[in-house]
Short mmCIF file of C-alpha atoms and ligand atoms in Angstrom, two decimals:
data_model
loop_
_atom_site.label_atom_id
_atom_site.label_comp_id
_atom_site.label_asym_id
_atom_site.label_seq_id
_atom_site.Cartn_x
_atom_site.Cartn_y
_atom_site.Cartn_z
CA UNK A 1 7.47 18.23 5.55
CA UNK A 2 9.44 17.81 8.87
CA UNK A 3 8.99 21.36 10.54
CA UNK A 4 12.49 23.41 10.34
CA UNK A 5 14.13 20.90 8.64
CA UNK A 6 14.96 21.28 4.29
CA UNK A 7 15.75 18.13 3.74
CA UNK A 8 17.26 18.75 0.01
CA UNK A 9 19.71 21.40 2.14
CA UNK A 10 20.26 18.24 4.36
CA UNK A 11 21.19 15.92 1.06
CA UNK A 12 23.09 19.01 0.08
CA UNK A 13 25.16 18.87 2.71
CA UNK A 14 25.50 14.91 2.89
CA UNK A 15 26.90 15.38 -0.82
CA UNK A 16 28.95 18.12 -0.26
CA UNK A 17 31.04 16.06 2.87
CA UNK A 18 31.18 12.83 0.52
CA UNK A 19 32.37 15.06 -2.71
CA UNK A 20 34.74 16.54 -0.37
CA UNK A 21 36.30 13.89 1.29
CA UNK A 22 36.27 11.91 -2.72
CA UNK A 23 38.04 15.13 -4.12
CA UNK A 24 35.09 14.92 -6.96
CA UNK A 25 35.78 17.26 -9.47
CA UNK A 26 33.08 20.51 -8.93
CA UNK A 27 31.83 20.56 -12.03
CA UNK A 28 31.07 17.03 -11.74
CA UNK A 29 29.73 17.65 -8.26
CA UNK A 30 27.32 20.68 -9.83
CA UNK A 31 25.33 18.34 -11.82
CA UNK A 32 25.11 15.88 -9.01
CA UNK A 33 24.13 18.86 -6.51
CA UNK A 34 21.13 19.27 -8.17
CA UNK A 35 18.30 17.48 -10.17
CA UNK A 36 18.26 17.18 -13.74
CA UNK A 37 14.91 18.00 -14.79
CA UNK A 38 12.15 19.40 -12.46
CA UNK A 39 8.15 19.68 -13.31
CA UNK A 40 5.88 21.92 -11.33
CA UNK A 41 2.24 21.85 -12.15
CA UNK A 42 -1.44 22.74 -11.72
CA UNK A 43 -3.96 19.49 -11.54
CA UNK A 44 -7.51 20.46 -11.68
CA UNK A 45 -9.84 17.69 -10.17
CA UNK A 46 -13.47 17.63 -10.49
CA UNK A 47 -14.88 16.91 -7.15
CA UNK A 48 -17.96 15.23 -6.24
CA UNK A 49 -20.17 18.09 -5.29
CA UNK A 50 -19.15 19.73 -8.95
CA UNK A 51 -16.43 22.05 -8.09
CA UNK A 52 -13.10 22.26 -9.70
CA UNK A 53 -10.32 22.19 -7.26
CA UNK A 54 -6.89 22.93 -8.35
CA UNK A 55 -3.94 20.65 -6.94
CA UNK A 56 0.07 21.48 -6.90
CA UNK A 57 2.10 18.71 -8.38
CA UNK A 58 5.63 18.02 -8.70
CA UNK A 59 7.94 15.50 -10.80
CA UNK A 60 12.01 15.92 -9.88
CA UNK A 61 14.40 13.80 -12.26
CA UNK A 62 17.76 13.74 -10.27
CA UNK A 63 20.41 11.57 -12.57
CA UNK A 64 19.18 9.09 -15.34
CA UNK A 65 22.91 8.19 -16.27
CA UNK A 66 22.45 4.13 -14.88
CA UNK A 67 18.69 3.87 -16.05
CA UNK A 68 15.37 5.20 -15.94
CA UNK A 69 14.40 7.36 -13.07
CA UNK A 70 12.67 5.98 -10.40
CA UNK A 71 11.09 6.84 -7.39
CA UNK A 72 7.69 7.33 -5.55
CA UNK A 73 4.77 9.94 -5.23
CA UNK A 74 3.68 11.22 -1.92
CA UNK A 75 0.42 13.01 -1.62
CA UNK A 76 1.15 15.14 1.72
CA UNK A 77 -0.38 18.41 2.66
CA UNK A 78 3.00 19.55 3.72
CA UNK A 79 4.87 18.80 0.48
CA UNK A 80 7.25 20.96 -0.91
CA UNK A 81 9.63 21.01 -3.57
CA UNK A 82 12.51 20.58 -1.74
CA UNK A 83 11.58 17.41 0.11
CA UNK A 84 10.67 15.93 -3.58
CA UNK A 85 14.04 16.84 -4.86
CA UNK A 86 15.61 15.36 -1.50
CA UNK A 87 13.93 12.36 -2.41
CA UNK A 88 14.62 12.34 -5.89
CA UNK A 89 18.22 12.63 -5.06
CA UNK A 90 18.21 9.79 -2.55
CA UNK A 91 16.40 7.83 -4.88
CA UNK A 92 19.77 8.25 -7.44
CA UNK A 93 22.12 7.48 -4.64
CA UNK A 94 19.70 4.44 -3.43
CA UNK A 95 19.73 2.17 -6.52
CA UNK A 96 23.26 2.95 -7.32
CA UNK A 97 24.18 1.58 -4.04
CA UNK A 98 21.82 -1.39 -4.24
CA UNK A 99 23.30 -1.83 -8.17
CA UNK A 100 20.00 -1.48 -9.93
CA UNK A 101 19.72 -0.04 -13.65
CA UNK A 102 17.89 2.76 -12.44
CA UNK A 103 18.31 6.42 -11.94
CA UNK A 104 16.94 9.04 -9.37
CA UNK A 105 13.07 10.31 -9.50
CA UNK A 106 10.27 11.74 -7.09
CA UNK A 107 7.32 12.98 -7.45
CA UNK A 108 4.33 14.53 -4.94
CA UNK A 109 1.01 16.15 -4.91
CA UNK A 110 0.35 18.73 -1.85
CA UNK A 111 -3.12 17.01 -0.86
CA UNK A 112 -4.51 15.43 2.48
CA UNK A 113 -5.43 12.08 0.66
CA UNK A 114 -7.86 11.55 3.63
CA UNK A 115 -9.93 14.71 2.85
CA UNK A 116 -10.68 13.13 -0.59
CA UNK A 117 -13.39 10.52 -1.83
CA UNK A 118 -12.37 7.21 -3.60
CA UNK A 119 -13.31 8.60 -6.61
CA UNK A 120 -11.97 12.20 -6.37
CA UNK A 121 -8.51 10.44 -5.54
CA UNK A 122 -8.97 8.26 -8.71
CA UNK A 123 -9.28 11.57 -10.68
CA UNK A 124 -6.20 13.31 -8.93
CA UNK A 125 -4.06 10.53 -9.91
CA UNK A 126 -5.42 10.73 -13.51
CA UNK A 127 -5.31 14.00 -13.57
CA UNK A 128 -1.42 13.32 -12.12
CA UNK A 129 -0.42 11.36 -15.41
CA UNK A 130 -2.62 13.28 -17.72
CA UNK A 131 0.03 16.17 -17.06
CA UNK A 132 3.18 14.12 -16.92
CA UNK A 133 2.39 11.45 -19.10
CA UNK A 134 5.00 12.24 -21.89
CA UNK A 135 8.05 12.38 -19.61
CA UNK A 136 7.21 9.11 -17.54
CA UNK A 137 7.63 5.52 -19.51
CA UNK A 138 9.34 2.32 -18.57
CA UNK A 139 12.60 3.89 -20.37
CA UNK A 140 11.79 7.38 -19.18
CA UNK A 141 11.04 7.86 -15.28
CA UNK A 142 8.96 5.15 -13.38
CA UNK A 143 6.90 5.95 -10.47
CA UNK A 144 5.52 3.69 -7.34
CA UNK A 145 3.92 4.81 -3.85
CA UNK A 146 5.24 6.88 -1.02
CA UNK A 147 3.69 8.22 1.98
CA UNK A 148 -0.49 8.75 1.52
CA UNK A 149 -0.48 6.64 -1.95
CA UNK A 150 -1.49 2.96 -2.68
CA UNK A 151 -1.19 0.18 -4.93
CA UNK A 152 -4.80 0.80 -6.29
CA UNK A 153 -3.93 4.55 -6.84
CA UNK A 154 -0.47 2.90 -8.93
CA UNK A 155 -3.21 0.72 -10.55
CA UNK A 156 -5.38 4.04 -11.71
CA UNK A 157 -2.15 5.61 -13.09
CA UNK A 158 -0.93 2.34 -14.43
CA UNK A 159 -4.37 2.34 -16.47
CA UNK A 160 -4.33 6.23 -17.88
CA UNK A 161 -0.91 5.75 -19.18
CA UNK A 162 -1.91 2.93 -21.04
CA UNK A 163 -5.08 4.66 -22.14
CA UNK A 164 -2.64 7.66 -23.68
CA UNK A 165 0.16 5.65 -25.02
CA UNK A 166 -2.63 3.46 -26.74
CA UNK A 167 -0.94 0.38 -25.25
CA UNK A 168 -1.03 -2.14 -21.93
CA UNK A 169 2.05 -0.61 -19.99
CA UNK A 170 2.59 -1.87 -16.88
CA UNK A 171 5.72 -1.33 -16.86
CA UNK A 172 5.17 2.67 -16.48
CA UNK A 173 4.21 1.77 -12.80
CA UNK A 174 5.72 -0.58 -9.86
CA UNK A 175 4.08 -1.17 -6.52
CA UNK A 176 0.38 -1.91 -8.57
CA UNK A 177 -1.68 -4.65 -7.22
CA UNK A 178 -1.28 -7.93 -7.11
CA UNK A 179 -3.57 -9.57 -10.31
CA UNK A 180 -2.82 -5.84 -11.71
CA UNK A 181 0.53 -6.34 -12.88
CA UNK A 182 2.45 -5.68 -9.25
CA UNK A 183 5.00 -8.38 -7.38
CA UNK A 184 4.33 -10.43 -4.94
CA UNK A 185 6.70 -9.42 -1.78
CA UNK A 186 6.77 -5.54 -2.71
CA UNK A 187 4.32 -4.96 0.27
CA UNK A 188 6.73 -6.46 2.56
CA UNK A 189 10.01 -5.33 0.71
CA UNK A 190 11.31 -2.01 2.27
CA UNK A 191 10.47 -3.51 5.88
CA UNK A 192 11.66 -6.60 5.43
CA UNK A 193 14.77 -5.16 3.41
CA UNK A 194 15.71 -3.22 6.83
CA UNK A 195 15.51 -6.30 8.65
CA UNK A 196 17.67 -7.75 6.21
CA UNK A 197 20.17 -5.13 6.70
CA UNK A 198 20.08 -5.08 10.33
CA UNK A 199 20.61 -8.87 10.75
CA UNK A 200 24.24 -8.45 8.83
CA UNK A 201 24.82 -5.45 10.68
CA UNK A 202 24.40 -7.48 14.38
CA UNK A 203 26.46 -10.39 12.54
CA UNK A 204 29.05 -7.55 11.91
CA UNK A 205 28.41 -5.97 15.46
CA UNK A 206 28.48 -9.33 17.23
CA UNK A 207 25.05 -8.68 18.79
CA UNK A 208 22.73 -11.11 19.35
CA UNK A 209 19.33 -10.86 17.32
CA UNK A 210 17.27 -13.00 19.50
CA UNK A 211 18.38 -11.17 22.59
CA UNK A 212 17.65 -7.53 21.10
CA UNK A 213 15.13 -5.18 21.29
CA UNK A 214 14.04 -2.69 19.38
CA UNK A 215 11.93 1.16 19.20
CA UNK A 216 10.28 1.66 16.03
CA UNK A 217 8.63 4.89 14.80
CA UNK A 218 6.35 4.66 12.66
CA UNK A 219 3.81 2.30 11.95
CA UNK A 220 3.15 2.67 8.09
CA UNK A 221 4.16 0.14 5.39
CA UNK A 222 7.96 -0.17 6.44
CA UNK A 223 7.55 -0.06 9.72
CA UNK A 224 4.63 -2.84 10.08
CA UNK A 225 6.56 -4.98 8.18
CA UNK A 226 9.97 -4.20 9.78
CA UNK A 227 8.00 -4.58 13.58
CA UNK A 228 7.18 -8.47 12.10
CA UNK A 229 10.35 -8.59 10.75
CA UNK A 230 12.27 -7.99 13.76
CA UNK A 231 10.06 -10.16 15.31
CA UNK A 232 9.57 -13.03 13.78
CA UNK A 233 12.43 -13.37 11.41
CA UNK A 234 15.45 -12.40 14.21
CA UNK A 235 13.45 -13.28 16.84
CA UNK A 236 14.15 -10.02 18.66
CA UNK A 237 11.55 -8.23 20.42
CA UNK A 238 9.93 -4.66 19.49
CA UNK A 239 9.16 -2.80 22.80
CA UNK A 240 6.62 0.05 20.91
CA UNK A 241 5.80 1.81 17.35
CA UNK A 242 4.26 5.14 16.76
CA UNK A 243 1.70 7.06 14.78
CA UNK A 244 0.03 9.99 13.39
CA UNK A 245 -3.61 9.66 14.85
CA UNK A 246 -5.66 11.80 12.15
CA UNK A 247 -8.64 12.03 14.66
CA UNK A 248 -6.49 13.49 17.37
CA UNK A 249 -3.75 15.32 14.75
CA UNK A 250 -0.91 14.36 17.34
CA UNK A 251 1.28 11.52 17.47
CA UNK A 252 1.33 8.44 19.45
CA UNK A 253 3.44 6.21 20.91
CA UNK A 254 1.87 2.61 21.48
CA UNK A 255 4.28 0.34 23.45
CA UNK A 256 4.81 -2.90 25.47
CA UNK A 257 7.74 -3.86 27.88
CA UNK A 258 7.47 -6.96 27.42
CA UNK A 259 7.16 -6.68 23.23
CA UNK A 260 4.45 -5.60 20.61
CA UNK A 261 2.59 -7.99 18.11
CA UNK A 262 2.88 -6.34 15.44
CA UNK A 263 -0.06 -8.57 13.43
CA UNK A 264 -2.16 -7.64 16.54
CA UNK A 265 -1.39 -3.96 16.12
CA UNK A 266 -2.13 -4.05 12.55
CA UNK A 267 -5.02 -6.20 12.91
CA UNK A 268 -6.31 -2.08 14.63
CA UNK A 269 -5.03 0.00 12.50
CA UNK A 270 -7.30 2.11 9.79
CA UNK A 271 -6.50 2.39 6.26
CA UNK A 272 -4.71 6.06 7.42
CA UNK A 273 -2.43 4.45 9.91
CA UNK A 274 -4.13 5.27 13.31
CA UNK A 275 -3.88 2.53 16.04
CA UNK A 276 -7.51 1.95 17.91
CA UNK A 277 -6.19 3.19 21.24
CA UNK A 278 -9.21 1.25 23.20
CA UNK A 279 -8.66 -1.68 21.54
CA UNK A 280 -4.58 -1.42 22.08
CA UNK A 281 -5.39 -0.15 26.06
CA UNK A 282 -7.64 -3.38 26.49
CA UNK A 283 -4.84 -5.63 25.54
CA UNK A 284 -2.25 -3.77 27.80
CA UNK A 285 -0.45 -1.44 25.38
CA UNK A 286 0.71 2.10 26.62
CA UNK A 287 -0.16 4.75 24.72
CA UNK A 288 2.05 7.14 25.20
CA UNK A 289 3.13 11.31 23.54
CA UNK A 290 4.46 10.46 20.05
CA UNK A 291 7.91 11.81 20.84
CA UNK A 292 8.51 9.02 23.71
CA UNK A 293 9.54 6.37 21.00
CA UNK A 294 12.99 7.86 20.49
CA UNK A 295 14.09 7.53 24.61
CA UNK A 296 13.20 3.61 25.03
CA UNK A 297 15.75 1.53 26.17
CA UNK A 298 16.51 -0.68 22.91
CA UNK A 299 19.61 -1.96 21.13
CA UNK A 300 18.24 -0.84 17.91
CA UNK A 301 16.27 2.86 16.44
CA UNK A 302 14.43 2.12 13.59
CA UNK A 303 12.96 5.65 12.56
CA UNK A 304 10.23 4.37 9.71
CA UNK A 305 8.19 7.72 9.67
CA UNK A 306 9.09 10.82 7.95
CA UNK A 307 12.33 12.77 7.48
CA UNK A 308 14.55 15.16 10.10
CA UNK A 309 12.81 13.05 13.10
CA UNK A 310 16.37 12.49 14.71
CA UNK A 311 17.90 15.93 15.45
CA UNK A 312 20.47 18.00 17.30
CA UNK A 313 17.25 18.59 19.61
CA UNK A 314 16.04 14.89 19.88
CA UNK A 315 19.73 12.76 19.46
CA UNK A 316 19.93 13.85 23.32
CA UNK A 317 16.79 11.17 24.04
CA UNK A 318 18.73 7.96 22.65
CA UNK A 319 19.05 5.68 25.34
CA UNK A 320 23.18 4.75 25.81
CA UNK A 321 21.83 1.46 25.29
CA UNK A 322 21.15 1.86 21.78
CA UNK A 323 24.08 0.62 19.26
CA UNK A 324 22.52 0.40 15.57
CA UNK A 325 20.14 2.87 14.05
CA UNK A 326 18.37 1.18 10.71
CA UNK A 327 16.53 4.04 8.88
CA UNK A 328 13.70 2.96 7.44
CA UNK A 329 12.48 6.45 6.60
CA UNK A 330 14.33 8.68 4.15
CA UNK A 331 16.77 11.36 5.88
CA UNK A 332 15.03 11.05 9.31
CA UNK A 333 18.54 11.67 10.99
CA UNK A 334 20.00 15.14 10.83
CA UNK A 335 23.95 15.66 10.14
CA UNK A 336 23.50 17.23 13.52
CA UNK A 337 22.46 14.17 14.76
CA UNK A 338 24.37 11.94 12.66
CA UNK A 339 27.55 13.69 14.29
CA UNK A 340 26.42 12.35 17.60
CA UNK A 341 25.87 8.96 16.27
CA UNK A 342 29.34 8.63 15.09
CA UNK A 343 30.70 10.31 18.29
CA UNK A 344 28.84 7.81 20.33
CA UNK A 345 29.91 4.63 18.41
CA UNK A 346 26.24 3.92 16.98
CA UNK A 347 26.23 2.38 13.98
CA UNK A 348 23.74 3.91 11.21
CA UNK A 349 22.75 1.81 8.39
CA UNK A 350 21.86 5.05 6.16
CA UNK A 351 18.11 5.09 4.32
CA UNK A 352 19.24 4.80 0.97
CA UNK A 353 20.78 1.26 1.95
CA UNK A 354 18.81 0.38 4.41
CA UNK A 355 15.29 0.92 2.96
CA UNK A 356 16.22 0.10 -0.82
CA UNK A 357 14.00 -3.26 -0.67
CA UNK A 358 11.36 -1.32 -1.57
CA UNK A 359 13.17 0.37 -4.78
CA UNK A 360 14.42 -3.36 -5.49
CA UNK A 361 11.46 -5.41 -5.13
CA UNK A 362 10.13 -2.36 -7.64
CA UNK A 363 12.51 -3.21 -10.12
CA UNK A 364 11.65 -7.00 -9.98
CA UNK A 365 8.65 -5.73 -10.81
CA UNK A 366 9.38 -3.81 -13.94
CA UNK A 367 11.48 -7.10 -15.03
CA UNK A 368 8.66 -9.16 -14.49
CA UNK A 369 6.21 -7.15 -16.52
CA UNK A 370 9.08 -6.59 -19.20
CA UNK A 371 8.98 -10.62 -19.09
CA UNK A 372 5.53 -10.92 -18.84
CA UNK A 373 5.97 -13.96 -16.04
CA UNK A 374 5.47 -13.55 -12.64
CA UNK A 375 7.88 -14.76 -9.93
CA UNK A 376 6.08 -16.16 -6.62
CA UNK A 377 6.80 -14.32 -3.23
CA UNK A 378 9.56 -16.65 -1.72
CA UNK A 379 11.45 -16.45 -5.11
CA UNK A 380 11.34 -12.34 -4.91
CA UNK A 381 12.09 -12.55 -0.95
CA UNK A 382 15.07 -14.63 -1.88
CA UNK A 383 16.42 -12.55 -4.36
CA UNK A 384 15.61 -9.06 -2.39
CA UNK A 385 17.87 -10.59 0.51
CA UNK A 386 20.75 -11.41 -2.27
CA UNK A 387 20.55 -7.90 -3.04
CA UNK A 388 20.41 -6.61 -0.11
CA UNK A 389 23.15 -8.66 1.52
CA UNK A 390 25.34 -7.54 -1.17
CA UNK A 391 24.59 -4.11 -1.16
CA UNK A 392 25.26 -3.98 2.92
CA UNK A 393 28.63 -5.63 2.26
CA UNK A 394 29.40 -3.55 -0.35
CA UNK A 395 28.89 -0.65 1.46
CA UNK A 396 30.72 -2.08 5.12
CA UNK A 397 33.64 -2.69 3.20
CA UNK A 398 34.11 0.42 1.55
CA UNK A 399 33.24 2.07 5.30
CA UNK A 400 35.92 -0.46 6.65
CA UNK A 401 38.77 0.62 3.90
CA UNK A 402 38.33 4.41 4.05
CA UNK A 403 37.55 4.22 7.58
CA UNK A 404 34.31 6.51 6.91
CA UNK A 405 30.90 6.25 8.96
CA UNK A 406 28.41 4.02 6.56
CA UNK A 407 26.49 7.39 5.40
CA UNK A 408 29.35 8.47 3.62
CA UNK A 409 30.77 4.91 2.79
CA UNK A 410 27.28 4.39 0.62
CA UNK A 411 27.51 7.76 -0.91
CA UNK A 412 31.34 6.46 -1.97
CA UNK A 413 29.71 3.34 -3.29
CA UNK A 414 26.99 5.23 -5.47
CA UNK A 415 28.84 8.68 -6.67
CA UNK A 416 30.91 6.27 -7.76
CA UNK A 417 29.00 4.53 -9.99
CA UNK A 418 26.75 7.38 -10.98
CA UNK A 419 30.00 9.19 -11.90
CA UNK A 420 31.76 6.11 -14.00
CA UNK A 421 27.94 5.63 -15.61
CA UNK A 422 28.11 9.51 -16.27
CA UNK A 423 31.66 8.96 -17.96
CA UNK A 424 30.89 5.93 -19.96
CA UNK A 425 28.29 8.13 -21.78
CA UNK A 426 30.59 11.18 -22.20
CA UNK A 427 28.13 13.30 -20.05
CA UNK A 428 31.81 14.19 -17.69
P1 NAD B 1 3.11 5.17 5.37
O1 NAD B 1 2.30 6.33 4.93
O2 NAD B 1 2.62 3.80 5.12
O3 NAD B 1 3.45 5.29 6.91
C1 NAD B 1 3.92 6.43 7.50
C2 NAD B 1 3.78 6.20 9.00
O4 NAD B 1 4.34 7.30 9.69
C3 NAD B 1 2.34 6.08 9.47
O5 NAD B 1 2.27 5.08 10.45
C4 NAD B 1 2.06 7.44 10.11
O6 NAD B 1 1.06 7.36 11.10
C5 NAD B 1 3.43 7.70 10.70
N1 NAD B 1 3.66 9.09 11.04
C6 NAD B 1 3.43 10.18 10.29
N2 NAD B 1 3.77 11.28 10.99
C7 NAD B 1 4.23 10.85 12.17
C8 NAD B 1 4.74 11.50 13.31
N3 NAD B 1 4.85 12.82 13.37
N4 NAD B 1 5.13 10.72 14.37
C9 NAD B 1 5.03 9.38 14.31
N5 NAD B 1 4.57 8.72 13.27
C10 NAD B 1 4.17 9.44 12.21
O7 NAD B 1 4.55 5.39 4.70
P2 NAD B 1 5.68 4.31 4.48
O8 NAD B 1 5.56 3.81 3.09
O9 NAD B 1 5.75 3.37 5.61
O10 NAD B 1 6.97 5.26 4.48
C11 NAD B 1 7.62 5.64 5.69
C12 NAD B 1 8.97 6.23 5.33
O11 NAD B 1 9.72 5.26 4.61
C13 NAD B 1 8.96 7.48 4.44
O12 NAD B 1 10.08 8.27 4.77
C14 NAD B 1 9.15 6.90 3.05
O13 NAD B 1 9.69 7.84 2.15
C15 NAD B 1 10.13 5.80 3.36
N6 NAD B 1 10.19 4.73 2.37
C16 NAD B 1 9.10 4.00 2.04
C17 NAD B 1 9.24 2.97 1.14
C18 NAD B 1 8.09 2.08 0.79
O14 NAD B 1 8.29 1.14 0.00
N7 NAD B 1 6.91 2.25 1.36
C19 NAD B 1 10.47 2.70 0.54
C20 NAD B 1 11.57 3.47 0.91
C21 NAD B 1 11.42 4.47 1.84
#
């Protein structure tokens, strides 16, 4: 999806340093290199002027030793199977790290959802869990949104399941709307789950929130909500965000000196993420090439977009002044890049800590539809920071005692409970 970049070659790699520097046995390393089930299939969608037109479809199943898989569904017209199966394999890494029951899943159509109707989307995501219906479940593999998907397209696939199992299942589905079995908090969890990460990391960095500013790219679900996050919760200041502008098919960057509202921004911004440039240019925002988020001059990078977006090429933008990168995307820094970071001193709090409010505000989900009893938002905030405060310990310490960057610390942290999980049930 990101150009050159193979992002499942990048996870690859990521694996192969961590298993390395572990001394993980290579057998156990094979089945961790690679996902454990993969599905590759053919949905044909009735569209609205009659025609049938055939969509690509994949489901990847990394590791289901702690728990059901887990893990999102992009529709993107550049999907591929190796960015699913990156994701898939974050996913496994993700809620190990953040200690949920869960395993690694992903899944993706290639599509432009904007191309589509309301109702020939509702068909592709039938159509989605008419093919995979048997191998998903709440004690099978359990999918939510990613990039181009919604909670009402969660709430379509929520409802065909049922239909075929014969039963209400919910639980088959997190990230659904609210009054359709979804949590309160999930649309602010992965942003404000950064923010909750970042705030330890200044405690642990000494800097001071209020007095920081930050470059965000991106200005999609995380993003928004890390932009108010930052904001209003650590009183910091945001000094731009980015976009893909579908009109223009080019990036933006829409910025401020003197600090972005981010409820302003997204009180302009279309269902596909564009920014109203006349409306932002009347109220004094710069809009600027897409690429000039990565050069402000900001304490903190949070990359909220799509993968690879911090390269060997790019890294040479950062501003000196930058000291903590919070990914908010998954794998948008390169090990090329990631090299420089840890040259340079920055701190990186990797994506699969760092944005894992969204996987854990998921799985409050699926135990609130198990329970039948809904929690209300600040209870599920509350609990989302727990787990994400622990989590970011967990990993800083292990980073602190094996005197590792905190990309590899995590993947210590989650190998090595994927691995005990896999010995406990005599799969190693
Ligand atoms: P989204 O579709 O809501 O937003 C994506 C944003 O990226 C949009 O603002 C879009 O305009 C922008 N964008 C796309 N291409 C761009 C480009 N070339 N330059 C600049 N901006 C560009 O998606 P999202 O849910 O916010 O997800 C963003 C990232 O976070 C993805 O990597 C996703 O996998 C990851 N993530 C999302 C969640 C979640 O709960 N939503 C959880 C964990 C990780």
């Amino acid at each position: 999806m990101a150009g050159q970049t193979n992002a499942f070659e990048m996870a690859q790699q990521q694996f192969d340093h961590v298993a390395g520097l572990l001394r993980l046995d290579p057998q156990v390393a094979e089945i961790l290199r690679w996902p454990m089930r993969e599905f590759h299939f053919r949905i044909p969608v009735r569209m609205d002027d009659g025609s049938i037109r055939i969509f690509e479809g994949f489901r990847v199943q990394h590791n289901d030793a702690r728990g059901p898989n887990k893990g999102g569904i992009r529709f993107h017209p550049a999907e591929t199977v190796d960015t699913v199966r990156a994701l898939a394999f974050w996913m496994t890494w993700k809620c190990a790290t953040a200690d949920l029951p869960l395993g690694g899943g992903k899944g993706g159509v290639i599509v432009d959802p904007a191309t589509l109707s309301t109702s020939e989307k509702e068909r592709l995501c039938r159509g989605y869990i008419d093919v995979m219906w048997r191998n998903l479940g709440p004690r099978i593999d359990v999918p939510a949104p990613d990039v181009g998907t919604t909670p009402q397209m969660m709430g379509w696939m929520m409802d065909e399941y049922s239909k075929l199992v014969g039963q209400y299942t919910p639980g088959v589905i997190t990230g659904k709307p609210l009054g359709g079995g979804g949590s309160l908090g999930r649309t602010e969890a992965t942003g404000y789950g950064v923010i909750y990460a970042v705030r330890e990391a200044m405690r642990h960095l000494g800097m001071d929130p209020a007095k920081s500013v930050a470059a965000i790219q991106g200005f999609g679900n995380v993003a928004q909500y890390a932009a108010i996050g930052f904001t209003e919760m650590l009183g910091g200041k945001v000094v731009c965000v980015s976009y893909w502008d579908r009109d223009d098919k080019c990036s933006y960057t829409v910025s401020k000196p003197d600090g972005i509202n981010p409820r302003f921004l997204m009180s302009i911004t279309d269902q596909y993420g564009s920014i109203n440039k006349a409306k932002a240019s009347a109220e004094g925002y710069s809009i600027e090439d897409g690429s000039e988020w990565i050069g402000k001059e900001a304490d903190v990078l949070i990359p909220a977009a799509l993968e690879g977006q911090i390269n060997g090429e790019t890294v040479r933008r950062v501003h000196p002044r930058v000291r903590l990168v919070a990914e908010g995307a998954n794998g948008p820094t390169t090990p090329e890049a990631d090299e420089v970071f840890n040259k340079n001193g920055v701190f990186v709090i990797p994506d699969f800590l760092c944005n894992a409010g969204g996987v854990t505000v998921s799985y409050f989900e699926s135990v609130q539809n198990d329970m039948n009893y809904y929690w209300t938002k600040e209870e599920t905030l509350s609990r989302l920071d727990t787990k994400m405060t622990i989590a970011f310990h967990g990993v800083l310490d292990m980073s602190l005692k094996e005197n590792t960057c905190m990309r590899d610390a995590a993947y210590m942290v989650a190998i090595d409970r994927v691995v005990k999980a896999m010995q406990l049930r005599g799969w190693v």
